JSON list of C-alpha atoms in Angstrom, two decimals:
[
{"chain": "A", "resi": 8, "resn": "UNK", "atom": "CA", "xyz": [10.02, -2.94, -5.80]},
{"chain": "A", "resi": 9, "resn": "UNK", "atom": "CA", "xyz": [12.47, -5.74, -6.42]},
{"chain": "A", "resi": 10, "resn": "UNK", "atom": "CA", "xyz": [16.05, -5.26, -7.48]},
{"chain": "A", "resi": 11, "resn": "UNK", "atom": "CA", "xyz": [17.08, -7.84, -10.08]},
{"chain": "A", "resi": 12, "resn": "UNK", "atom": "CA", "xyz": [20.77, -6.89, -10.27]},
{"chain": "A", "resi": 13, "resn": "UNK", "atom": "CA", "xyz": [21.80, -10.17, -8.65]},
{"chain": "A", "resi": 14, "resn": "UNK", "atom": "CA", "xyz": [20.43, -13.64, -8.02]},
{"chain": "A", "resi": 15, "resn": "UNK", "atom": "CA", "xyz": [19.25, -12.65, -4.52]},
{"chain": "A", "resi": 16, "resn": "UNK", "atom": "CA", "xyz": [16.45, -10.11, -5.06]},
{"chain": "A", "resi": 17, "resn": "UNK", "atom": "CA", "xyz": [15.97, -7.49, -2.36]},
{"chain": "A", "resi": 18, "resn": "UNK", "atom": "CA", "xyz": [12.72, -5.79, -1.54]},
{"chain": "A", "resi": 19, "resn": "UNK", "atom": "CA", "xyz": [12.67, -1.99, -1.31]},
{"chain": "A", "resi": 20, "resn": "UNK", "atom": "CA", "xyz": [10.07, -0.40, 0.93]},
{"chain": "A", "resi": 21, "resn": "UNK", "atom": "CA", "xyz": [7.58, 1.70, -0.99]},
{"chain": "A", "resi": 22, "resn": "UNK", "atom": "CA", "xyz": [7.19, 3.94, 2.06]},
{"chain": "A", "resi": 23, "resn": "UNK", "atom": "CA", "xyz": [9.68, 6.31, 0.52]},
{"chain": "A", "resi": 24, "resn": "UNK", "atom": "CA", "xyz": [9.96, 9.40, -1.66]},
{"chain": "A", "resi": 25, "resn": "UNK", "atom": "CA", "xyz": [9.53, 7.14, -4.71]},
{"chain": "A", "resi": 26, "resn": "UNK", "atom": "CA", "xyz": [5.78, 6.91, -4.30]},
{"chain": "A", "resi": 27, "resn": "UNK", "atom": "CA", "xyz": [3.31, 9.79, -4.39]},
{"chain": "A", "resi": 28, "resn": "UNK", "atom": "CA", "xyz": [-0.13, 9.69, -2.81]},
{"chain": "A", "resi": 29, "resn": "UNK", "atom": "CA", "xyz": [-2.92, 9.93, -5.37]},
{"chain": "A", "resi": 30, "resn": "UNK", "atom": "CA", "xyz": [-6.25, 9.16, -3.65]},
{"chain": "A", "resi": 31, "resn": "UNK", "atom": "CA", "xyz": [-8.03, 7.12, -0.98]},
{"chain": "A", "resi": 32, "resn": "UNK", "atom": "CA", "xyz": [-11.39, 5.41, -0.97]},
{"chain": "A", "resi": 33, "resn": "UNK", "atom": "CA", "xyz": [-13.36, 2.99, 1.18]},
{"chain": "A", "resi": 34, "resn": "UNK", "atom": "CA", "xyz": [-12.30, -0.59, 0.60]},
{"chain": "A", "resi": 35, "resn": "UNK", "atom": "CA", "xyz": [-15.16, -2.97, -0.17]},
{"chain": "A", "resi": 36, "resn": "UNK", "atom": "CA", "xyz": [-14.21, -6.65, -0.13]},
{"chain": "A", "resi": 37, "resn": "UNK", "atom": "CA", "xyz": [-16.21, -8.46, -2.80]},
{"chain": "A", "resi": 38, "resn": "UNK", "atom": "CA", "xyz": [-14.11, -11.64, -2.87]},
{"chain": "A", "resi": 39, "resn": "UNK", "atom": "CA", "xyz": [-15.13, -12.80, 0.59]},
{"chain": "A", "resi": 40, "resn": "UNK", "atom": "CA", "xyz": [-11.49, -12.96, 1.71]},
{"chain": "A", "resi": 41, "resn": "UNK", "atom": "CA", "xyz": [-10.39, -10.67, 4.53]},
{"chain": "A", "resi": 42, "resn": "UNK", "atom": "CA", "xyz": [-7.69, -8.21, 3.49]},
{"chain": "A", "resi": 43, "resn": "UNK", "atom": "CA", "xyz": [-5.29, -6.75, 6.01]},
{"chain": "A", "resi": 44, "resn": "UNK", "atom": "CA", "xyz": [-3.69, -3.35, 6.65]},
{"chain": "A", "resi": 45, "resn": "UNK", "atom": "CA", "xyz": [-0.16, -3.16, 5.22]},
{"chain": "A", "resi": 46, "resn": "UNK", "atom": "CA", "xyz": [1.01, -1.27, 8.34]},
{"chain": "A", "resi": 47, "resn": "UNK", "atom": "CA", "xyz": [-0.51, -3.07, 11.33]},
{"chain": "A", "resi": 48, "resn": "UNK", "atom": "CA", "xyz": [-2.28, -6.19, 9.97]},
{"chain": "A", "resi": 49, "resn": "UNK", "atom": "CA", "xyz": [-5.72, -5.19, 11.28]},
{"chain": "A", "resi": 50, "resn": "UNK", "atom": "CA", "xyz": [-8.67, -5.65, 8.91]},
{"chain": "A", "resi": 51, "resn": "UNK", "atom": "CA", "xyz": [-8.40, -3.21, 5.98]},
{"chain": "A", "resi": 52, "resn": "UNK", "atom": "CA", "xyz": [-11.15, -0.64, 5.50]},
{"chain": "A", "resi": 53, "resn": "UNK", "atom": "CA", "xyz": [-9.45, 1.88, 3.20]},
{"chain": "A", "resi": 54, "resn": "UNK", "atom": "CA", "xyz": [-7.68, 1.57, -0.13]},
{"chain": "A", "resi": 55, "resn": "UNK", "atom": "CA", "xyz": [-4.98, 4.11, -0.98]},
{"chain": "A", "resi": 56, "resn": "UNK", "atom": "CA", "xyz": [-3.68, 4.65, -4.49]},
{"chain": "A", "resi": 57, "resn": "UNK", "atom": "CA", "xyz": [-0.11, 5.82, -5.04]},
{"chain": "A", "resi": 58, "resn": "UNK", "atom": "CA", "xyz": [1.95, 6.39, -8.17]},
{"chain": "A", "resi": 59, "resn": "UNK", "atom": "CA", "xyz": [5.59, 5.34, -8.43]},
{"chain": "A", "resi": 60, "resn": "UNK", "atom": "CA", "xyz": [7.77, 5.39, -11.51]},
{"chain": "A", "resi": 61, "resn": "UNK", "atom": "CA", "xyz": [4.75, 5.41, -13.85]},
{"chain": "A", "resi": 62, "resn": "UNK", "atom": "CA", "xyz": [2.92, 2.57, -12.07]},
{"chain": "A", "resi": 63, "resn": "UNK", "atom": "CA", "xyz": [-0.16, 2.67, -9.86]},
{"chain": "A", "resi": 64, "resn": "UNK", "atom": "CA", "xyz": [0.15, 1.00, -6.46]},
{"chain": "A", "resi": 65, "resn": "UNK", "atom": "CA", "xyz": [-2.90, 0.10, -4.39]},
{"chain": "A", "resi": 66, "resn": "UNK", "atom": "CA", "xyz": [-2.35, -0.47, -0.67]},
{"chain": "A", "resi": 67, "resn": "UNK", "atom": "CA", "xyz": [-4.97, -1.38, 1.89]},
{"chain": "A", "resi": 68, "resn": "UNK", "atom": "CA", "xyz": [-5.10, 0.24, 5.35]},
{"chain": "A", "resi": 69, "resn": "UNK", "atom": "CA", "xyz": [-7.25, 0.21, 8.47]},
{"chain": "A", "resi": 70, "resn": "UNK", "atom": "CA", "xyz": [-8.87, 3.55, 9.36]},
{"chain": "A", "resi": 71, "resn": "UNK", "atom": "CA", "xyz": [-6.26, 4.61, 11.93]},
{"chain": "A", "resi": 72, "resn": "UNK", "atom": "CA", "xyz": [-3.24, 3.76, 9.74]},
{"chain": "A", "resi": 73, "resn": "UNK", "atom": "CA", "xyz": [-4.87, 5.48, 6.74]},
{"chain": "A", "resi": 74, "resn": "UNK", "atom": "CA", "xyz": [-5.08, 8.69, 8.76]},
{"chain": "A", "resi": 75, "resn": "UNK", "atom": "CA", "xyz": [-1.39, 8.42, 9.73]},
{"chain": "A", "resi": 76, "resn": "UNK", "atom": "CA", "xyz": [-0.19, 7.49, 6.23]},
{"chain": "A", "resi": 77, "resn": "UNK", "atom": "CA", "xyz": [-2.05, 10.31, 4.45]},
{"chain": "A", "resi": 78, "resn": "UNK", "atom": "CA", "xyz": [-0.65, 13.14, 6.63]}
]
């Protein structure tokens, strides 16, 4: 999330109580571009869906980080 209260936007981590886990599924890359885990930068294999403030957020994770994030 970005705060637009001033001319210098700040980024707020979505690893917070503001997002709620919804579901996870295997990530299949159809674009041919490698996608990376948002936690460790390894190749993503899972796609997690969260909801936050009425929006859906899709984050990609490797298998080990997906297990940690979904606990």
